[in-house]
């Protein structure tokens, strides 16, 4: 088993090993004295893995409840959040009990926000089932639900008690979702790991979901979360491809999934950086070629004006500027505070039409 220890406002471990799901009960019993564990999952994941997790928890002496929400980003909203809180209250859960997220980013964000706010805060555990959640969203304590006005607009920082990452669960992940998670893996490689970038170039998608890759991405995330837990400094590097990408996601009316939009966003950031002399043109070309080889989209087919309107609503906006993350080289990126008046130019440099 590989373990990454995170020293944030709470100290916890990310454990990575194939087969962990069936040992989750015993592991969590050693960390928590909760009587009741409530497992939160989407319909699909519940059907695949809910019974296995329940068996393991019951064997370890937990009373188990299950809350199942409809699958999909559109259900990461106040209504599902309210239903989950009502469920916990009706079943009599106390703050010493435990929530367990079994699922991808939607379930993890929702469960974390419920845990942070139910009775002013209770423990929760992340058991990620998608590659995106394994390498990114399950670690670092960002929790949220979406509002009609935008994604992740209601949320807080609330670190989990533990993250149990079982790469064997990726075997049932649709290939399309694996590709989306691979975009986040490429993000980590561009940020801080040239060797990982080269491995992905050589070995493709199979390398993206490997245990060693997950460990490397989580280790980079650990470093950034420990440097800047509350996202005011270097943690913002994790938004590489996301400012352009969120705008692309919105303009595509969510026809592109998050990872696909981030892929287009990373290429835009790299092309814009190359045109401004911030990185060599070959860096942008290699980033684009790798993403294409992983089956991800790389071309922006949306007009700069429409993208600009979406970017102006970005919650990362600070007064009259928006931080853009730009590659300087493979393995090194920087935060550029872009004045809002210059965003249109950045978008065009990135390839917007
Ligand atoms: N997913 C970006 C972060 O956790 O900061």
Short mmCIF file of N, CA, C and O in Angstrom, two decimals, residues 5-109:
data_model
loop_
_atom_site.label_atom_id
_atom_site.label_comp_id
_atom_site.label_asym_id
_atom_site.label_seq_id
_atom_site.Cartn_x
_atom_site.Cartn_y
_atom_site.Cartn_z
N UNK A 5 0.72 11.26 3.42
CA UNK A 5 0.20 11.96 4.61
C UNK A 5 0.01 13.43 4.29
O UNK A 5 0.92 14.06 3.74
N UNK A 6 -1.15 13.95 4.63
CA UNK A 6 -1.45 15.36 4.36
C UNK A 6 -1.48 16.11 5.69
O UNK A 6 -2.25 15.75 6.59
N UNK A 7 -0.66 17.13 5.79
CA UNK A 7 -0.64 17.94 7.01
C UNK A 7 -1.32 19.27 6.71
O UNK A 7 -0.67 20.24 6.36
N UNK A 8 -2.63 19.29 6.84
CA UNK A 8 -3.39 20.54 6.64
C UNK A 8 -4.00 20.90 7.98
O UNK A 8 -3.46 20.51 9.02
N UNK A 9 -5.12 21.64 8.00
CA UNK A 9 -5.74 21.98 9.29
C UNK A 9 -6.12 20.72 10.05
O UNK A 9 -6.30 20.73 11.26
N UNK A 10 -6.25 19.63 9.32
CA UNK A 10 -6.36 18.31 9.94
C UNK A 10 -5.33 17.43 9.26
O UNK A 10 -5.07 17.57 8.07
N UNK A 11 -4.74 16.52 10.02
CA UNK A 11 -3.76 15.61 9.42
C UNK A 11 -4.47 14.31 9.04
O UNK A 11 -5.22 13.77 9.85
N UNK A 12 -4.26 13.83 7.83
CA UNK A 12 -4.89 12.57 7.43
C UNK A 12 -4.07 11.89 6.36
O UNK A 12 -3.11 12.47 5.84
N UNK A 13 -4.47 10.66 6.08
CA UNK A 13 -3.70 9.89 5.10
C UNK A 13 -4.54 9.53 3.88
O UNK A 13 -5.73 9.26 4.01
N UNK A 14 -3.88 9.56 2.73
CA UNK A 14 -4.47 9.03 1.51
C UNK A 14 -3.82 7.67 1.30
O UNK A 14 -2.60 7.58 1.16
N UNK A 15 -4.61 6.61 1.36
CA UNK A 15 -4.06 5.26 1.16
C UNK A 15 -4.44 4.77 -0.22
O UNK A 15 -5.61 4.91 -0.62
N UNK A 16 -3.47 4.24 -0.92
CA UNK A 16 -3.69 3.84 -2.32
C UNK A 16 -3.29 2.37 -2.47
O UNK A 16 -2.12 2.02 -2.27
N UNK A 17 -4.26 1.54 -2.80
CA UNK A 17 -3.95 0.12 -3.02
C UNK A 17 -5.14 -0.58 -3.67
O UNK A 17 -6.28 -0.37 -3.24
N UNK A 18 -4.85 -1.42 -4.64
CA UNK A 18 -5.93 -2.20 -5.24
C UNK A 18 -6.51 -3.14 -4.18
O UNK A 18 -5.76 -3.77 -3.43
N UNK A 19 -7.83 -3.21 -4.11
CA UNK A 19 -8.49 -4.11 -3.14
C UNK A 19 -8.86 -3.44 -1.83
O UNK A 19 -9.43 -4.08 -0.94
N UNK A 20 -8.57 -2.14 -1.70
CA UNK A 20 -8.85 -1.44 -0.42
C UNK A 20 -10.34 -1.42 -0.08
O UNK A 20 -10.70 -1.39 1.10
N UNK A 21 -11.21 -1.42 -1.10
CA UNK A 21 -12.65 -1.30 -0.82
C UNK A 21 -13.10 -2.37 0.18
O UNK A 21 -13.86 -2.09 1.10
N UNK A 22 -12.60 -3.58 -0.01
CA UNK A 22 -13.07 -4.67 0.85
C UNK A 22 -12.43 -4.64 2.23
O UNK A 22 -12.81 -5.41 3.11
N UNK A 23 -11.44 -3.79 2.41
CA UNK A 23 -10.81 -3.66 3.73
C UNK A 23 -11.17 -2.33 4.39
O UNK A 23 -10.65 -1.97 5.43
N UNK A 24 -12.09 -1.59 3.75
CA UNK A 24 -12.41 -0.25 4.25
C UNK A 24 -12.94 -0.29 5.68
O UNK A 24 -12.57 0.55 6.52
N UNK A 25 -13.79 -1.27 6.00
CA UNK A 25 -14.39 -1.34 7.34
C UNK A 25 -13.32 -1.39 8.42
O UNK A 25 -13.32 -0.58 9.35
N UNK A 26 -12.40 -2.35 8.29
CA UNK A 26 -11.36 -2.51 9.31
C UNK A 26 -10.49 -1.27 9.41
O UNK A 26 -10.15 -0.80 10.51
N UNK A 27 -10.15 -0.69 8.25
CA UNK A 27 -9.30 0.51 8.26
C UNK A 27 -10.02 1.67 8.96
O UNK A 27 -9.42 2.39 9.77
N UNK A 28 -11.30 1.84 8.65
CA UNK A 28 -12.02 2.98 9.23
C UNK A 28 -12.30 2.74 10.71
O UNK A 28 -12.35 3.69 11.50
N UNK A 29 -12.45 1.48 11.11
CA UNK A 29 -12.66 1.19 12.53
C UNK A 29 -11.45 1.64 13.34
O UNK A 29 -11.57 2.09 14.48
N UNK A 30 -10.27 1.55 12.72
CA UNK A 30 -9.06 1.95 13.46
C UNK A 30 -8.95 3.48 13.56
O UNK A 30 -8.14 4.00 14.33
N UNK A 31 -9.79 4.20 12.80
CA UNK A 31 -9.71 5.67 12.80
C UNK A 31 -10.90 6.34 13.48
O UNK A 31 -10.85 7.51 13.84
N UNK A 32 -12.02 5.60 13.60
CA UNK A 32 -13.26 6.25 14.04
C UNK A 32 -14.01 5.36 15.04
O UNK A 32 -14.07 4.14 14.86
N UNK A 33 -14.62 6.03 16.03
CA UNK A 33 -15.44 5.28 16.98
C UNK A 33 -16.92 5.44 16.67
O UNK A 33 -17.78 5.15 17.50
N UNK A 34 -17.22 5.92 15.47
CA UNK A 34 -18.62 6.14 15.08
C UNK A 34 -19.44 4.86 15.22
O UNK A 34 -18.95 3.77 14.93
N UNK A 35 -20.71 5.02 15.67
CA UNK A 35 -21.60 3.85 15.69
C UNK A 35 -22.18 3.63 14.30
O UNK A 35 -22.29 2.51 13.82
N UNK A 36 -22.55 4.77 13.66
CA UNK A 36 -23.23 4.66 12.37
C UNK A 36 -22.37 5.28 11.28
O UNK A 36 -21.82 6.37 11.45
N UNK A 37 -22.29 4.58 10.16
CA UNK A 37 -21.62 5.13 8.98
C UNK A 37 -22.67 5.25 7.88
O UNK A 37 -23.35 4.27 7.57
N UNK A 38 -22.83 6.45 7.34
CA UNK A 38 -23.77 6.65 6.24
C UNK A 38 -23.00 6.76 4.94
O UNK A 38 -22.19 7.67 4.76
N UNK A 39 -23.23 5.81 4.06
CA UNK A 39 -22.54 5.79 2.75
C UNK A 39 -23.36 6.58 1.75
O UNK A 39 -24.55 6.31 1.57
N UNK A 40 -22.74 7.56 1.12
CA UNK A 40 -23.41 8.39 0.12
C UNK A 40 -22.85 7.98 -1.24
O UNK A 40 -21.63 7.93 -1.43
N UNK A 41 -23.74 7.68 -2.19
CA UNK A 41 -23.24 7.36 -3.54
C UNK A 41 -24.30 7.65 -4.59
O UNK A 41 -25.48 7.78 -4.28
N UNK A 42 -23.85 7.77 -5.84
CA UNK A 42 -24.77 7.91 -6.96
C UNK A 42 -25.33 6.54 -7.33
O UNK A 42 -24.79 5.51 -6.92
N UNK A 43 -26.41 6.56 -8.10
CA UNK A 43 -27.10 5.29 -8.42
C UNK A 43 -26.17 4.25 -9.03
O UNK A 43 -26.17 3.08 -8.62
N UNK A 44 -25.35 4.68 -10.02
CA UNK A 44 -24.52 3.70 -10.73
C UNK A 44 -23.47 3.09 -9.80
O UNK A 44 -23.29 1.88 -9.76
N UNK A 45 -22.80 3.95 -9.05
CA UNK A 45 -21.73 3.46 -8.16
C UNK A 45 -22.33 2.60 -7.05
O UNK A 45 -21.78 1.55 -6.69
N UNK A 46 -23.49 3.01 -6.55
CA UNK A 46 -24.14 2.22 -5.51
C UNK A 46 -24.42 0.80 -6.02
O UNK A 46 -24.16 -0.18 -5.32
N UNK A 47 -24.91 0.71 -7.25
CA UNK A 47 -25.22 -0.62 -7.81
C UNK A 47 -23.96 -1.45 -7.97
O UNK A 47 -23.96 -2.67 -7.76
N UNK A 48 -22.86 -0.80 -8.31
CA UNK A 48 -21.61 -1.54 -8.54
C UNK A 48 -20.92 -1.94 -7.23
O UNK A 48 -20.41 -3.06 -7.09
N UNK A 49 -20.85 -1.00 -6.29
CA UNK A 49 -19.95 -1.21 -5.14
C UNK A 49 -20.59 -1.03 -3.76
O UNK A 49 -19.95 -1.28 -2.75
N UNK A 50 -21.85 -0.59 -3.71
CA UNK A 50 -22.47 -0.29 -2.42
C UNK A 50 -22.52 -1.50 -1.49
O UNK A 50 -22.18 -1.40 -0.30
N UNK A 51 -22.90 -2.65 -2.02
CA UNK A 51 -23.04 -3.84 -1.15
C UNK A 51 -21.68 -4.29 -0.61
O UNK A 51 -21.57 -4.68 0.56
N UNK A 52 -20.66 -4.21 -1.45
CA UNK A 52 -19.32 -4.64 -0.99
C UNK A 52 -18.84 -3.76 0.16
O UNK A 52 -18.31 -4.24 1.16
N UNK A 53 -19.04 -2.45 0.02
CA UNK A 53 -18.60 -1.55 1.09
C UNK A 53 -19.42 -1.79 2.35
O UNK A 53 -18.87 -1.86 3.46
N UNK A 54 -20.73 -1.97 2.18
CA UNK A 54 -21.59 -2.20 3.35
C UNK A 54 -21.13 -3.46 4.11
O UNK A 54 -21.03 -3.45 5.33
N UNK A 55 -20.84 -4.52 3.38
CA UNK A 55 -20.41 -5.77 4.01
C UNK A 55 -19.16 -5.53 4.85
O UNK A 55 -19.06 -5.95 6.00
N UNK A 56 -18.22 -4.82 4.26
CA UNK A 56 -16.96 -4.58 4.97
C UNK A 56 -17.19 -3.74 6.23
O UNK A 56 -16.60 -3.99 7.29
N UNK A 57 -18.09 -2.76 6.14
CA UNK A 57 -18.36 -1.88 7.29
C UNK A 57 -19.10 -2.64 8.39
O UNK A 57 -18.80 -2.50 9.59
N UNK A 58 -20.07 -3.48 7.99
CA UNK A 58 -20.83 -4.24 8.98
C UNK A 58 -19.90 -5.21 9.72
O UNK A 58 -19.95 -5.34 10.94
N UNK A 59 -19.01 -5.84 8.96
CA UNK A 59 -18.06 -6.77 9.60
C UNK A 59 -17.20 -6.06 10.63
O UNK A 59 -16.76 -6.67 11.60
N UNK A 60 -16.97 -4.78 10.42
CA UNK A 60 -16.12 -4.03 11.36
C UNK A 60 -16.95 -3.40 12.48
O UNK A 60 -16.43 -2.64 13.30
N UNK A 61 -18.26 -3.71 12.52
CA UNK A 61 -19.09 -3.29 13.65
C UNK A 61 -19.84 -1.98 13.46
O UNK A 61 -20.42 -1.46 14.41
N UNK A 62 -19.86 -1.42 12.26
CA UNK A 62 -20.63 -0.19 12.02
C UNK A 62 -22.10 -0.54 11.73
O UNK A 62 -22.37 -1.54 11.04
N UNK A 63 -23.01 0.30 12.21
CA UNK A 63 -24.38 0.27 11.67
C UNK A 63 -24.30 1.07 10.37
O UNK A 63 -23.72 2.16 10.36
N UNK A 64 -24.86 0.56 9.31
CA UNK A 64 -24.67 1.21 8.00
C UNK A 64 -25.99 1.73 7.44
O UNK A 64 -27.00 1.02 7.42
N UNK A 65 -25.97 2.98 7.00
CA UNK A 65 -27.09 3.57 6.26
C UNK A 65 -26.59 3.90 4.88
O UNK A 65 -25.39 4.14 4.68
N UNK A 66 -27.51 3.94 3.91
CA UNK A 66 -27.09 4.32 2.55
C UNK A 66 -28.00 5.40 2.02
O UNK A 66 -29.22 5.29 2.07
N UNK A 67 -27.38 6.46 1.51
CA UNK A 67 -28.12 7.54 0.84
C UNK A 67 -27.67 7.52 -0.62
O UNK A 67 -26.49 7.70 -0.92
N UNK A 68 -28.64 7.31 -1.51
CA UNK A 68 -28.31 7.21 -2.93
C UNK A 68 -28.94 8.40 -3.66
O UNK A 68 -30.13 8.67 -3.50
N UNK A 69 -28.08 9.12 -4.42
CA UNK A 69 -28.60 10.27 -5.18
C UNK A 69 -28.56 9.95 -6.67
O UNK A 69 -27.79 9.08 -7.10
N UNK A 70 -29.35 10.64 -7.48
CA UNK A 70 -29.27 10.39 -8.93
C UNK A 70 -27.87 10.75 -9.42
O UNK A 70 -27.25 11.68 -8.90
N UNK A 71 -27.37 10.01 -10.41
CA UNK A 71 -26.01 10.27 -10.92
C UNK A 71 -26.00 11.49 -11.83
O UNK A 71 -26.95 11.70 -12.60
N UNK A 72 -24.95 12.29 -11.77
CA UNK A 72 -24.80 13.42 -12.70
C UNK A 72 -24.56 14.73 -11.98
O UNK A 72 -25.09 14.98 -10.89
N UNK A 73 -23.74 15.59 -12.64
CA UNK A 73 -23.37 16.90 -12.08
C UNK A 73 -24.62 17.74 -11.77
O UNK A 73 -24.63 18.50 -10.79
N UNK A 74 -25.68 17.58 -12.56
CA UNK A 74 -26.87 18.42 -12.34
C UNK A 74 -27.54 18.13 -10.99
O UNK A 74 -28.39 18.90 -10.55
N UNK A 75 -27.15 17.02 -10.35
CA UNK A 75 -27.74 16.72 -9.03
C UNK A 75 -26.84 17.16 -7.88
O UNK A 75 -27.15 16.92 -6.73
N UNK A 76 -25.70 17.80 -8.22
CA UNK A 76 -24.85 18.34 -7.14
C UNK A 76 -25.40 19.73 -6.80
O UNK A 76 -24.79 20.75 -7.07
N UNK A 77 -26.59 19.73 -6.22
CA UNK A 77 -27.27 21.02 -6.03
C UNK A 77 -27.86 21.12 -4.62
O UNK A 77 -27.75 20.19 -3.81
N UNK A 78 -28.49 22.25 -4.36
CA UNK A 78 -29.02 22.49 -3.02
C UNK A 78 -30.13 21.50 -2.67
O UNK A 78 -30.30 21.14 -1.50
N UNK A 79 -30.86 21.05 -3.68
CA UNK A 79 -31.96 20.12 -3.40
C UNK A 79 -31.42 18.78 -2.88
O UNK A 79 -31.87 18.27 -1.85
N UNK A 80 -30.41 18.23 -3.57
CA UNK A 80 -29.84 16.95 -3.11
C UNK A 80 -29.17 17.13 -1.75
O UNK A 80 -29.29 16.28 -0.86
N UNK A 81 -28.48 18.26 -1.60
CA UNK A 81 -27.81 18.56 -0.32
C UNK A 81 -28.86 18.61 0.82
O UNK A 81 -28.67 17.99 1.88
N UNK A 82 -29.97 19.30 0.57
CA UNK A 82 -31.04 19.38 1.59
C UNK A 82 -31.60 18.01 1.91
O UNK A 82 -31.84 17.68 3.07
N UNK A 83 -31.79 17.19 0.87
CA UNK A 83 -32.33 15.84 1.10
C UNK A 83 -31.38 15.01 1.95
O UNK A 83 -31.78 14.24 2.81
N UNK A 84 -30.07 15.18 1.68
CA UNK A 84 -29.09 14.42 2.45
C UNK A 84 -29.10 14.86 3.92
O UNK A 84 -29.12 14.01 4.83
N UNK A 85 -29.14 16.17 4.16
CA UNK A 85 -29.18 16.64 5.56
C UNK A 85 -30.45 16.13 6.26
O UNK A 85 -30.41 15.68 7.41
N UNK A 86 -31.58 16.21 5.55
CA UNK A 86 -32.84 15.72 6.14
C UNK A 86 -32.74 14.23 6.48
O UNK A 86 -33.20 13.79 7.54
N UNK A 87 -32.14 13.48 5.58
CA UNK A 87 -31.97 12.04 5.79
C UNK A 87 -31.16 11.78 7.07
O UNK A 87 -31.53 10.97 7.91
N UNK A 88 -30.05 12.52 7.20
CA UNK A 88 -29.20 12.33 8.39
C UNK A 88 -29.96 12.65 9.67
O UNK A 88 -29.87 11.94 10.67
N UNK A 89 -30.75 13.73 9.61
CA UNK A 89 -31.50 14.14 10.80
C UNK A 89 -32.59 13.12 11.13
O UNK A 89 -32.77 12.73 12.29
N UNK A 90 -33.30 12.66 10.10
CA UNK A 90 -34.39 11.69 10.34
C UNK A 90 -33.85 10.38 10.90
O UNK A 90 -34.49 9.73 11.71
N UNK A 91 -32.65 10.00 10.47
CA UNK A 91 -32.07 8.74 10.95
C UNK A 91 -31.33 8.92 12.26
O UNK A 91 -30.71 7.99 12.77
N UNK A 92 -31.32 10.14 12.78
CA UNK A 92 -30.74 10.37 14.09
C UNK A 92 -29.22 10.35 14.14
O UNK A 92 -28.64 10.05 15.19
N UNK A 93 -28.55 10.67 13.04
CA UNK A 93 -27.08 10.70 13.10
C UNK A 93 -26.59 11.84 13.98
O UNK A 93 -27.18 12.94 13.97
N UNK A 94 -25.54 11.60 14.72
CA UNK A 94 -24.95 12.63 15.56
C UNK A 94 -23.61 13.05 14.97
O UNK A 94 -23.12 12.43 14.01
N UNK A 95 -23.00 14.06 15.58
CA UNK A 95 -21.75 14.55 15.00
C UNK A 95 -20.58 13.60 15.20
O UNK A 95 -19.54 13.77 14.56
N UNK A 96 -20.76 12.59 16.06
CA UNK A 96 -19.67 11.60 16.22
C UNK A 96 -19.81 10.45 15.22
O UNK A 96 -18.98 9.54 15.21
N UNK A 97 -20.86 10.48 14.41
CA UNK A 97 -21.00 9.45 13.38
C UNK A 97 -20.18 9.82 12.14
O UNK A 97 -19.47 10.83 12.15
N UNK A 98 -20.32 9.01 11.11
CA UNK A 98 -19.39 9.14 9.97
C UNK A 98 -20.16 9.16 8.65
O UNK A 98 -21.08 8.37 8.45
N UNK A 99 -19.76 10.07 7.77
CA UNK A 99 -20.26 10.02 6.39
C UNK A 99 -19.15 9.43 5.52
O UNK A 99 -17.97 9.73 5.74
N UNK A 100 -19.54 8.65 4.54
CA UNK A 100 -18.56 8.08 3.61
C UNK A 100 -19.02 8.38 2.20
O UNK A 100 -20.13 8.01 1.80
N UNK A 101 -18.18 9.08 1.45
CA UNK A 101 -18.47 9.31 0.04
C UNK A 101 -17.90 8.16 -0.76
O UNK A 101 -16.70 7.89 -0.73
N UNK A 102 -18.76 7.46 -1.47
CA UNK A 102 -18.33 6.39 -2.37
C UNK A 102 -18.72 6.84 -3.78
O UNK A 102 -19.87 6.75 -4.18
N UNK A 103 -17.76 7.41 -4.52
CA UNK A 103 -18.12 7.90 -5.84
C UNK A 103 -17.09 8.84 -6.43
O UNK A 103 -15.95 8.91 -5.96
N UNK A 104 -17.51 9.59 -7.43
CA UNK A 104 -16.62 10.53 -8.11
C UNK A 104 -16.71 11.91 -7.47
O UNK A 104 -17.12 12.06 -6.31
N UNK A 105 -16.35 12.93 -8.27
CA UNK A 105 -16.27 14.28 -7.74
C UNK A 105 -17.61 14.82 -7.25
O UNK A 105 -17.67 15.54 -6.25
N UNK A 106 -18.69 14.47 -7.94
CA UNK A 106 -20.01 14.99 -7.54
C UNK A 106 -20.35 14.50 -6.14
O UNK A 106 -20.68 15.29 -5.23
N UNK A 107 -20.23 13.20 -5.93
CA UNK A 107 -20.57 12.62 -4.62
C UNK A 107 -19.62 13.13 -3.54
O UNK A 107 -20.04 13.46 -2.42
N UNK A 108 -18.34 13.24 -3.88
CA UNK A 108 -17.35 13.69 -2.89
C UNK A 108 -17.61 15.12 -2.44
O UNK A 108 -17.57 15.42 -1.24
N UNK A 109 -17.88 16.00 -3.40
CA UNK A 109 -18.11 17.41 -3.05
C UNK A 109 -19.38 17.57 -2.21
O UNK A 109 -19.43 18.32 -1.24
#
